[in-house]
Short mmCIF file of C-alpha atoms in Angstrom, two decimals:
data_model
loop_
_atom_site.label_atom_id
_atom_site.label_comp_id
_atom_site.label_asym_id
_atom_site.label_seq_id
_atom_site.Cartn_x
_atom_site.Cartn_y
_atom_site.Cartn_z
CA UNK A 1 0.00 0.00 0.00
CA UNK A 2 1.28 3.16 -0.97
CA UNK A 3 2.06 6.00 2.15
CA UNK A 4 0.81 9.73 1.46
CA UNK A 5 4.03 11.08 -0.05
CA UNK A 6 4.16 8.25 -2.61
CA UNK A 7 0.58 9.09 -3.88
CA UNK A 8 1.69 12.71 -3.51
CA UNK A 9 4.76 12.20 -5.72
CA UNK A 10 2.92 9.55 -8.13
CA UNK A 11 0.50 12.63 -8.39
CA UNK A 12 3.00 14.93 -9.31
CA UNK A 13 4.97 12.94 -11.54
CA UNK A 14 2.43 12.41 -13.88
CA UNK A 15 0.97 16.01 -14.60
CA UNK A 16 1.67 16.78 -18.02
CA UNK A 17 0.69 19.87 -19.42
CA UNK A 18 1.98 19.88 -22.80
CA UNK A 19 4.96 21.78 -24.54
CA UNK A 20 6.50 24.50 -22.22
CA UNK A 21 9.18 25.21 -24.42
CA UNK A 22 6.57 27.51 -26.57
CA UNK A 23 3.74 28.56 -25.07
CA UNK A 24 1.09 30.20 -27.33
CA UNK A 25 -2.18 29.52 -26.04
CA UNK A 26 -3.96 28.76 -22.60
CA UNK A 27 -2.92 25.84 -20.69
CA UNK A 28 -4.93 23.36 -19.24
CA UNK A 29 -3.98 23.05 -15.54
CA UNK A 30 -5.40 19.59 -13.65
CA UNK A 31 -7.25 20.08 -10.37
CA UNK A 32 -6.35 16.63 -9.16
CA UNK A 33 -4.76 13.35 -8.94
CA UNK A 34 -5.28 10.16 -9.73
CA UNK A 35 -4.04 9.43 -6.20
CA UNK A 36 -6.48 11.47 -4.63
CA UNK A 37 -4.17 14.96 -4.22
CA UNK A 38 -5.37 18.31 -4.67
CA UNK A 39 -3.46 20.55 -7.20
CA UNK A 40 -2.94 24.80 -6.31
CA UNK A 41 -1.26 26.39 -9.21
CA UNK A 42 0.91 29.49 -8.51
CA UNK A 43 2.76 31.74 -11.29
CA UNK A 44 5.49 33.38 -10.57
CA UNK A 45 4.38 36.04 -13.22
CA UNK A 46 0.76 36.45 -13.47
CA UNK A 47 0.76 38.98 -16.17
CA UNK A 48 1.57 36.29 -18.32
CA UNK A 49 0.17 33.05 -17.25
CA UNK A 50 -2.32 33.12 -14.29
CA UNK A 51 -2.88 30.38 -11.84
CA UNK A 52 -6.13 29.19 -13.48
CA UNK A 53 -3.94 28.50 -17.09
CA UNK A 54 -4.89 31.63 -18.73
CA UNK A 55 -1.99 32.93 -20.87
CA UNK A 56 -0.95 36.51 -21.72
CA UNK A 57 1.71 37.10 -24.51
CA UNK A 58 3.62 39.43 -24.38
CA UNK A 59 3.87 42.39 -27.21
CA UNK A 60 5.69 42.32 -30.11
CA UNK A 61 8.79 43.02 -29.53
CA UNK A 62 9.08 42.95 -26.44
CA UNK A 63 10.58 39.37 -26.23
CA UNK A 64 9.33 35.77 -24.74
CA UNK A 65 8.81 35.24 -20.79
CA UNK A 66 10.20 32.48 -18.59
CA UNK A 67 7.42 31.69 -16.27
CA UNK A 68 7.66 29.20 -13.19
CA UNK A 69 4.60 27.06 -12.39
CA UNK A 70 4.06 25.80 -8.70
CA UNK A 71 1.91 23.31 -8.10
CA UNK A 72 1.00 22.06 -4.27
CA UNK A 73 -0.31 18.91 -3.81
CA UNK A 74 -2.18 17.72 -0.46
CA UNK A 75 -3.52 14.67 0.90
CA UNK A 76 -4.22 13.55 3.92
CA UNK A 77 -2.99 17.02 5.64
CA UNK A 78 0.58 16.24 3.92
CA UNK A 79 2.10 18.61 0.98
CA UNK A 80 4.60 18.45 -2.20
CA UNK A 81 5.56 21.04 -4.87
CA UNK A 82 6.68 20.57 -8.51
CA UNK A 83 7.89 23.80 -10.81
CA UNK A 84 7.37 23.64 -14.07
CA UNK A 85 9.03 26.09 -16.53
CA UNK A 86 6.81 27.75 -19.58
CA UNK A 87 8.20 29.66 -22.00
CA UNK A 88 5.96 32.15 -22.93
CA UNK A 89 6.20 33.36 -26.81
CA UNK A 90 5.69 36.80 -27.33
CA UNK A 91 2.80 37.74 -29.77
CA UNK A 92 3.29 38.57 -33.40
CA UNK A 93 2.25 42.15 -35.02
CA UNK A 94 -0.79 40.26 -35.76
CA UNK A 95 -4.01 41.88 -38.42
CA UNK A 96 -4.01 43.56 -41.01
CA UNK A 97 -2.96 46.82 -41.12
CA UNK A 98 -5.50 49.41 -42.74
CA UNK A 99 -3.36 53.02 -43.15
CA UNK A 100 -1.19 54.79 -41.52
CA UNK A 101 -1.53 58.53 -40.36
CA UNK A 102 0.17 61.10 -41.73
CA UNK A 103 3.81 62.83 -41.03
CA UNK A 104 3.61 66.63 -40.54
CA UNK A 105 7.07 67.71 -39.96
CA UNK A 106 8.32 71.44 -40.20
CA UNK A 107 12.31 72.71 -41.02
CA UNK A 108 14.06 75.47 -43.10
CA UNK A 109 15.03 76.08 -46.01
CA UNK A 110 18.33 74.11 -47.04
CA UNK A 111 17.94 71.84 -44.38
CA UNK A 112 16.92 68.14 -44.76
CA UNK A 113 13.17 67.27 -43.03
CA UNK A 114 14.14 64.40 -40.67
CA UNK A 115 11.07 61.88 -41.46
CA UNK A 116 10.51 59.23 -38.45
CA UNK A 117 11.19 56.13 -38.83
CA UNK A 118 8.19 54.72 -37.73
CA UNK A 119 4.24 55.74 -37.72
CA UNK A 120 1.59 55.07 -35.79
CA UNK A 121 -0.35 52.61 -37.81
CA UNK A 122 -4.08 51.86 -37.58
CA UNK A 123 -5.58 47.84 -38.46
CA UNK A 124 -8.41 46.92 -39.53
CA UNK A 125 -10.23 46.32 -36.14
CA UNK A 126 -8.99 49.73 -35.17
CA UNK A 127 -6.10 49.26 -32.99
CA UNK A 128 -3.50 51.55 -33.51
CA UNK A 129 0.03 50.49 -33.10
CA UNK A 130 3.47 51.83 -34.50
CA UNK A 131 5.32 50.22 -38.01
CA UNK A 132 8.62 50.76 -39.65
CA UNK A 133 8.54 53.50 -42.79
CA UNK A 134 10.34 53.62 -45.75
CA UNK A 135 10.80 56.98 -47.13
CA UNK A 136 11.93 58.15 -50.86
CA UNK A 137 14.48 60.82 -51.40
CA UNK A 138 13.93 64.12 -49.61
CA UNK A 139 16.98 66.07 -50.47
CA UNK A 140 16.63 69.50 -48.67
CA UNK A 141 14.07 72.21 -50.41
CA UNK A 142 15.48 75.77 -51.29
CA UNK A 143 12.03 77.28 -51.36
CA UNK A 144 9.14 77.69 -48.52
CA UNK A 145 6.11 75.64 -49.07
CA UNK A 146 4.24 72.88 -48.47
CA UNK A 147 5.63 69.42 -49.97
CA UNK A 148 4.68 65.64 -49.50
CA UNK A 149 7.37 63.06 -49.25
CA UNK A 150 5.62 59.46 -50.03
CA UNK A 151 7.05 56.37 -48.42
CA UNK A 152 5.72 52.85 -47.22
CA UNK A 153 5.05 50.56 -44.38
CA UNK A 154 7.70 47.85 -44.34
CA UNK A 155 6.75 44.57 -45.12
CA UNK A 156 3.51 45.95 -46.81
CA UNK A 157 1.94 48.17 -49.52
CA UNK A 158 0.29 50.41 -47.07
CA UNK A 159 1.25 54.19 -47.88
CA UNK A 160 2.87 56.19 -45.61
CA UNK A 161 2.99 60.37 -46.30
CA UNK A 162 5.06 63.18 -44.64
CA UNK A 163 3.47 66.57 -45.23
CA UNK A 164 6.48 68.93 -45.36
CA UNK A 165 6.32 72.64 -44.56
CA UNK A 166 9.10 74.65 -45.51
CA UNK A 167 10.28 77.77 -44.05
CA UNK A 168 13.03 80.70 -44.19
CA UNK A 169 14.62 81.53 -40.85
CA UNK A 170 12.92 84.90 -40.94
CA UNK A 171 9.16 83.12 -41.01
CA UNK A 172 9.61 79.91 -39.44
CA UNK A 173 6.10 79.72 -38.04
CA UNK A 174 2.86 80.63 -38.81
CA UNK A 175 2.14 82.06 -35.54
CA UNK A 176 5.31 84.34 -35.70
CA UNK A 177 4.19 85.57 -38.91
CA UNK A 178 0.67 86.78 -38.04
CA UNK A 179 2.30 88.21 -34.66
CA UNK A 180 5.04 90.13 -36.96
CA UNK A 181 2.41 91.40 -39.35
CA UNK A 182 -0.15 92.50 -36.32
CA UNK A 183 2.92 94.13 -35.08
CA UNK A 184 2.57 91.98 -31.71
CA UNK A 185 5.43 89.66 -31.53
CA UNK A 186 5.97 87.75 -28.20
CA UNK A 187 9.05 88.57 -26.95
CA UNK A 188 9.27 85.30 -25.68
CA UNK A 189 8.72 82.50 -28.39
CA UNK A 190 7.97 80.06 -25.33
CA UNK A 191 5.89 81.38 -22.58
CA UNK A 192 4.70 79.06 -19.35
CA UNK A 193 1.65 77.82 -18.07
CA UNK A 194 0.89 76.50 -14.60
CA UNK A 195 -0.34 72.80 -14.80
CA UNK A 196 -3.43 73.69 -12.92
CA UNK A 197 -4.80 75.34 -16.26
CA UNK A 198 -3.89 72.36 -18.59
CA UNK A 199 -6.67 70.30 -19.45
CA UNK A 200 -7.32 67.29 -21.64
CA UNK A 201 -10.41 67.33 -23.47
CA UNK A 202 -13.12 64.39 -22.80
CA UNK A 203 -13.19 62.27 -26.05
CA UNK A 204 -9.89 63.30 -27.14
CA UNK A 205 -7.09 60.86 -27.63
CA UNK A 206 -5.16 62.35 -24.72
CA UNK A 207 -7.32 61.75 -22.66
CA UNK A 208 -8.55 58.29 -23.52
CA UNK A 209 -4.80 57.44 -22.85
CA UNK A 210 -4.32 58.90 -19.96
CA UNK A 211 -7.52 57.32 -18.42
CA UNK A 212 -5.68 54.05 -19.49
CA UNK A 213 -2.28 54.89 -18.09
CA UNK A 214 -4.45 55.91 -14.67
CA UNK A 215 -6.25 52.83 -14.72
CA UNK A 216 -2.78 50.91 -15.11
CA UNK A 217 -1.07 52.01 -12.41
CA UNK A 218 -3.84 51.34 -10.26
CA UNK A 219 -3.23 47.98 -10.56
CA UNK A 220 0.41 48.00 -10.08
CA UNK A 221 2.22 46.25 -7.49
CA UNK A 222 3.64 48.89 -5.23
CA UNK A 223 6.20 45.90 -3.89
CA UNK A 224 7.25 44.60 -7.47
CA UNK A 225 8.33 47.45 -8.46
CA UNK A 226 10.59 48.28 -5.66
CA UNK A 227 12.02 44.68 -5.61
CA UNK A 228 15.21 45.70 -7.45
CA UNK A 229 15.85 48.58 -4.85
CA UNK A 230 15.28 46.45 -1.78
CA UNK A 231 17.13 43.59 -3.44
CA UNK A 232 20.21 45.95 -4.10
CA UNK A 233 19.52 47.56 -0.69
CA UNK A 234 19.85 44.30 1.55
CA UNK A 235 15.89 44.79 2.56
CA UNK A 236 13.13 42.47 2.85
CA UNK A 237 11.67 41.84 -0.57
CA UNK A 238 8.06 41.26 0.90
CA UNK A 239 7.48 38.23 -1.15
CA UNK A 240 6.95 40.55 -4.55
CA UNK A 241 8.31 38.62 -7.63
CA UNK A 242 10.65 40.32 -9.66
CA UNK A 243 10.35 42.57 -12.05
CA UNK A 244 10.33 41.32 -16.12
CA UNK A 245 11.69 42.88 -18.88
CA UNK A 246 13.87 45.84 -19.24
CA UNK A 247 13.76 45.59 -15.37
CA UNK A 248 14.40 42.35 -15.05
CA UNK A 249 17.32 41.55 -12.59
CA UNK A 250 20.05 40.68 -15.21
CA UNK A 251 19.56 44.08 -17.21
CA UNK A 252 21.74 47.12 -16.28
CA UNK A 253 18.80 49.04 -17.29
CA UNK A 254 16.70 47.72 -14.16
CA UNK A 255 15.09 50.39 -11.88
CA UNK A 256 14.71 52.91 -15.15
CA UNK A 257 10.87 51.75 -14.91
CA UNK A 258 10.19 53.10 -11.08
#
């Protein structure tokens, strides 16, 4: 007959839960054992796989995860652990994308418009994102004016268009020009304004975003994100896992983040 840890480690030993080495889609995490044991799931990074098997990818570009799977199993008022290791793959720059918004860039005569090289993109479900541009030859105008450089997405036919505005140092904005010809130019060109009379309009993009960024760090663990300083610092960690990617503990940019 076999004692409580042998059922416990029979239990264990035979929870398989498929290909860890590239995790794309949810994973299907058993409740129980054969033996009788009951299986808790913990993730050592919830953000990308949660303890009920949902998975997260991460963003393009931003790389693949290492996440570490604890299961517990009891019996019998008796326990055993088992880590599993997933390797989360990060999502591709998946749809299809359906234009991308324009380029307005400003500079002087004789001097060469410096186009971005990327643009925010928007697909066809309406998510916008950012995408490499290709741009043809600007060479530097010697007139003032209004000119369109015409590139394209990479990897795609999608158009991409910088509208250039060209100016002589004497009327470099429009603003300056209607102030010189009113005879009321600023003496300063930049002039300050307390933050207490910014505002960002309701419905505007600015706003949607900054809703989202508010909403974001609402959820943030306070204690992750000082886990680097503590660590470094000698201090009690507080049980907070560590922090992933650019602040991840084997990047010299870590603590750039907080």
């Amino acid at each position: 007959m076999m004692t409580v840890q042998e059922r416990l480690a029979a239990d264990l030993a035979a929870i398989y839960i498929g290909n860890l080495n590239t995790v794309d889609a949810d994973l299907t995490l058993p409740a129980q054992g054969d033996h009788g044991s009951v299986f808790t799931w913990e993730s050592s990074e919830e953000r990308f796989i949660t303890p009920g098997g949902k998975v997260h990818r991460p963003l393009a570009g931003t790389g693949d995860r290492t996440v570490t799977l604890t299961v517990t199993a009891s019996l019998g008022g008796e326990t055993r652990q088992r880590e599993f290791r997933a390797n989360v793959l990060q999502d591709k720059r998946g749809g299809v994308i359906a234009e991308a918004e324009p380029v307005s860039v400003v500079t002087r005569r004789g001097v060469e418009a410096e186009l971005p090289s990327v643009v925010i993109v928007r697909f066809e479900d309406g998510r916008l994102s950012t995408a490499p541009a290709s741009w043809e030859e600007h060479p530097a105008s010697t007139k003032n004016g209004i000119s369109h450089i015409h590139g394209t997405i990479e990897g795609t036919e999608v158009p991409a268009l910088a509208v250039i505005r060209v100016a002589g140092d004497e009327v470099f904005s429009e603003a300056e020009a209607a102030a010189k010809e009113s005879g009321d130019a600023p003496s300063e060109k930049v002039q300050y304004y307390p933050i207490q009379d910014v505002r960002l309009t309701e419905g505007s993009i600015y706003r949607e975003y900054q809703q989202k960024m508010n909403h974001f760090l609402s959820q943030v663990d306070d204690d992750q994100m000082l886990y680097n300083f503590r660590r470094a610092a000698g201090l009690d960690t507080k049980g907070a896992p560590p922090m992933t990617g650019w602040d991840e503990e084997s990047c010299r940019l870590r603590g750039h983040t907080t």
